Short mmCIF file of C-alpha atoms and ligand atoms in Angstrom, two decimals:
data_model
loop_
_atom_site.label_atom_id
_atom_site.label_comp_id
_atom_site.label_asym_id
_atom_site.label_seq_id
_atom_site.Cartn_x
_atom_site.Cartn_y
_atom_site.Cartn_z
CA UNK A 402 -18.15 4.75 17.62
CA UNK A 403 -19.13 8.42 16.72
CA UNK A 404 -22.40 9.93 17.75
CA UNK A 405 -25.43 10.37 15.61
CA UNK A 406 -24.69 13.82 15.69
CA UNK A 407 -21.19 13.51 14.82
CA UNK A 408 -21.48 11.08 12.62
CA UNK A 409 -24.14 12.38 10.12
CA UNK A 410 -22.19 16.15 10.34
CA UNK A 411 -19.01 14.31 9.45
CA UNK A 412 -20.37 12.14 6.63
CA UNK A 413 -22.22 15.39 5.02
CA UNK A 414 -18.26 16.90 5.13
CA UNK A 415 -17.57 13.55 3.03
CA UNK A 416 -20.23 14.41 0.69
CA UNK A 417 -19.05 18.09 0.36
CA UNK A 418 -15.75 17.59 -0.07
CA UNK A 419 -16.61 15.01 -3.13
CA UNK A 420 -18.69 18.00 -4.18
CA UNK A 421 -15.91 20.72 -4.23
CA UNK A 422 -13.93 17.96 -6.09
CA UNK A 423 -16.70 18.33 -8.39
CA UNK A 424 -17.01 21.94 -8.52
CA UNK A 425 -13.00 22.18 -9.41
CA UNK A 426 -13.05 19.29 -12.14
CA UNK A 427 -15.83 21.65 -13.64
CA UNK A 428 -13.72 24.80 -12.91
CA UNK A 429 -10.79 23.01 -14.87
CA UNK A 430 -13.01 21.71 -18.35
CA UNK A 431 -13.52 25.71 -18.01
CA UNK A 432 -9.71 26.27 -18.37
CA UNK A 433 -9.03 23.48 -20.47
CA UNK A 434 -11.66 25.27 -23.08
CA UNK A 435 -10.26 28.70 -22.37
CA UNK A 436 -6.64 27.40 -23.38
CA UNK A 437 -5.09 28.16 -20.21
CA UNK A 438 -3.25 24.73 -19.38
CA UNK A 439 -1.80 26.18 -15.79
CA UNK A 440 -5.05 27.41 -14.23
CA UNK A 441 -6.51 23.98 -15.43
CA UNK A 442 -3.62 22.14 -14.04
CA UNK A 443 -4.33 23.92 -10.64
CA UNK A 444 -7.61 23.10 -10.59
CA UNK A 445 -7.04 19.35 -10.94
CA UNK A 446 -4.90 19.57 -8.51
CA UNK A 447 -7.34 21.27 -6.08
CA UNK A 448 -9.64 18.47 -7.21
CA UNK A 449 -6.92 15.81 -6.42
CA UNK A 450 -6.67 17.56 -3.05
CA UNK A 451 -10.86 17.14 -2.34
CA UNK A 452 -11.01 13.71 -3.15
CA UNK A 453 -8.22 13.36 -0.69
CA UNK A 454 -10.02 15.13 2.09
CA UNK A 455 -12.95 12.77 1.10
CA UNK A 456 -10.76 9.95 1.32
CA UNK A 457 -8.87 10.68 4.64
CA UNK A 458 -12.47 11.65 6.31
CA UNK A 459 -14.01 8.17 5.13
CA UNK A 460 -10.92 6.17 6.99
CA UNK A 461 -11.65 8.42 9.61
CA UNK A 462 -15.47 7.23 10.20
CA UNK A 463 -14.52 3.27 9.31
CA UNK A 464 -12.06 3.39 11.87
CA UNK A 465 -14.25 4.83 14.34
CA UNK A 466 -16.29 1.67 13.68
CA UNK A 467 -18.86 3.77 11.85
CA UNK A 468 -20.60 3.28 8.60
CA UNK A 469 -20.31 5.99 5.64
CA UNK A 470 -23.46 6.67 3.14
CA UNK A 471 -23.19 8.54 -0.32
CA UNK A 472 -25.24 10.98 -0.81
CA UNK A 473 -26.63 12.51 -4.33
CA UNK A 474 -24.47 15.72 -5.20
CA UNK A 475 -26.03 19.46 -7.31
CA UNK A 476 -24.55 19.61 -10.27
CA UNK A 477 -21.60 22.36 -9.75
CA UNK A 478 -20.89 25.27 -11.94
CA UNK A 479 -19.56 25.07 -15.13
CA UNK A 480 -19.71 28.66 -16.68
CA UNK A 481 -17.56 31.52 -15.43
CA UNK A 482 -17.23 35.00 -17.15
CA UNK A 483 -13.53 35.00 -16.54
CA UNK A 484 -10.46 33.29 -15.04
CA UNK A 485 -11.27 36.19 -12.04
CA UNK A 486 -14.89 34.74 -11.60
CA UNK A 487 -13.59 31.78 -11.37
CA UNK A 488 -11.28 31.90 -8.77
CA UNK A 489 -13.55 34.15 -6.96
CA UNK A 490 -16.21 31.62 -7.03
CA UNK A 491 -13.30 29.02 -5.51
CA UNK A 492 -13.13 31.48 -2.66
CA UNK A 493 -16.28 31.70 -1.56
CA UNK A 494 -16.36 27.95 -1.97
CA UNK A 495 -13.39 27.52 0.61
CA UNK A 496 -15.00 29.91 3.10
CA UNK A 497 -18.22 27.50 3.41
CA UNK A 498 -15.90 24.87 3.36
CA UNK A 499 -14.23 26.20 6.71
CA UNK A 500 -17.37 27.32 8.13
CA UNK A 501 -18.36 23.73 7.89
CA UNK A 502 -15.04 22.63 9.13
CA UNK A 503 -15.00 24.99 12.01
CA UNK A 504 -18.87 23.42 13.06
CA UNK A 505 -17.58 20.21 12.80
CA UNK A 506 -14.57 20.74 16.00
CA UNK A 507 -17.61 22.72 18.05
CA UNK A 508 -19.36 19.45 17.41
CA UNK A 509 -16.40 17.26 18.64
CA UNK A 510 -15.83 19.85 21.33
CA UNK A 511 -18.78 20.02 22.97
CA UNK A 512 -19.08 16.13 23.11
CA UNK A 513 -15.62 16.23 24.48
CA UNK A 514 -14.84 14.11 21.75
CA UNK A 515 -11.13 14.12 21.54
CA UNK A 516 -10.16 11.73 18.86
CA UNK A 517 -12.40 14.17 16.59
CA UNK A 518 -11.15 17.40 18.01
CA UNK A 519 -7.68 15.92 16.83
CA UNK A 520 -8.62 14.69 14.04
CA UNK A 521 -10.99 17.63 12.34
CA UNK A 522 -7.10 20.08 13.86
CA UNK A 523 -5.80 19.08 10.36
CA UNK A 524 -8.47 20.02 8.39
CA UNK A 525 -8.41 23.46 10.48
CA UNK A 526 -5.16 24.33 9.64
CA UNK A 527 -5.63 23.25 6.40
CA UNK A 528 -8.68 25.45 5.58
CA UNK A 529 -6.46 28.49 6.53
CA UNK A 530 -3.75 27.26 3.49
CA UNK A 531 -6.63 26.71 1.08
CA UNK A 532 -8.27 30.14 1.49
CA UNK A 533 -4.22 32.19 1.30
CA UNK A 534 -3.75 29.96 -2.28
CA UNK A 535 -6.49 30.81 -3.71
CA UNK A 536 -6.55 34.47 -2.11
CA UNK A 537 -2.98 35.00 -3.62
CA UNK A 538 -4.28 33.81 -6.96
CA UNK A 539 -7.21 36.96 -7.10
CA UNK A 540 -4.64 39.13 -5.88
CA UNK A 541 -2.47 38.40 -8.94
CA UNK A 542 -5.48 38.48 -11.61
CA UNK A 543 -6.57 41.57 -10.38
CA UNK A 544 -3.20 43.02 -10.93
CA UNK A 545 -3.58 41.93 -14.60
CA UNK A 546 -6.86 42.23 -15.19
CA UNK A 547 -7.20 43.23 -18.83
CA UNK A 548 -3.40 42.20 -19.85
CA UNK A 549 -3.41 39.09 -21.88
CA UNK A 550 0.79 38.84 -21.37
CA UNK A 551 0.32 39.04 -17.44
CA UNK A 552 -2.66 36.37 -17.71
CA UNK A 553 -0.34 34.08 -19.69
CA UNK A 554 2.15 34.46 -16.73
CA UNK A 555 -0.18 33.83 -13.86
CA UNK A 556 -0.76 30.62 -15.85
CA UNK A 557 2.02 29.78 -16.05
CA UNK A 558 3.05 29.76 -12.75
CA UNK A 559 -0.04 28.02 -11.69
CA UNK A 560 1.08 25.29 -14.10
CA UNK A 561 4.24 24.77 -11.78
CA UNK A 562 1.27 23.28 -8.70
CA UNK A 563 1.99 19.41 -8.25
CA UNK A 564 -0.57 17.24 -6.19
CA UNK A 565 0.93 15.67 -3.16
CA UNK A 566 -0.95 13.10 -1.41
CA UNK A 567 -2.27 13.58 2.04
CA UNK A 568 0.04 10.80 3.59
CA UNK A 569 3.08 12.19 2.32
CA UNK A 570 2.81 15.31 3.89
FE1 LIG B 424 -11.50 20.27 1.26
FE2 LIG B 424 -10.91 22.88 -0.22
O1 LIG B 424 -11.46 22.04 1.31
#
């Protein structure tokens, strides 16, 4: 069994992570109505990858013998100035998302919870991948900010991303 604590600090993470899955799904219907097929592959992708942190959390709890409750979500986003904005707006996104991670593990550490402290690594390590792709990604806009050919090659190459499940890792 988790704590109260833990518990309710872990199932919040649940409910954000199905609410950054949110926030990308919106973030690709952006693309998809900008024409740009690769940054709105990427982005379902990334929202693959959420519901997948979701998912991995929630066996988490039920094995712990705990109980998981949905929450209600805020509608996300769904109006960005420019593929930029967008991705800048992911960014940000990611660095609450680690800040949240990172509170979760002091949680788990100072209850000398070690299961948790194991568990929550992963999604440690992974917050550091998250915030380098989509870093890399501003880099490259900014490089062709105001060049339609460059933006068509960016996209492109973001078109390439495949979603790979957690479990095959
Ligand atoms: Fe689930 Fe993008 O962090």
């Amino acid at each position: 069994m988790l704590s109260e604590k833990l518990l309710t600090a872990i199932n919040d993470q649940i409910n954000f992570e199905i609410h950054s899955a949110l926030i990308y799904k919106a973030m690709q219907a952006y693309f998809e109505a900008e024409d740009l097929p690769g940054m709105a592959n990427w982005m379902d992708v990334q929202f693959q990858e959420e519901m997948g942190h979701a998912e991995k959390m929630f066996h988490f709890v039920c094995d712990a013998g705990s109980r998981v409750k949905m929450l209600a979500m805020d509608e996300p986003c769904n109006d960005y100035s420019s593929p930029l904005d967008a991705f800048q707006k992911a960014l940000e996104h990611e660095q609450i998302v680690t800040g949240r991670i990172n509170n979760l593990m002091n949680i788990a550490q100072e209850e000398k919870n070690h299961a948790a402290q194991i568990f929550l690594q992963w999604f440690v390590t992974e917050q550091i991948e998250e915030e380098a792709s989509v870093g890399y990604i501003i880099a490259q806009l900014k490089r062709v900010e105001g060049d339609g050919r460059g933006l068509i090659m960016v996209d492109q190459e973001l078109a390439k991303r495949v979603f790979t499940p957690i479990a095959a890792e």
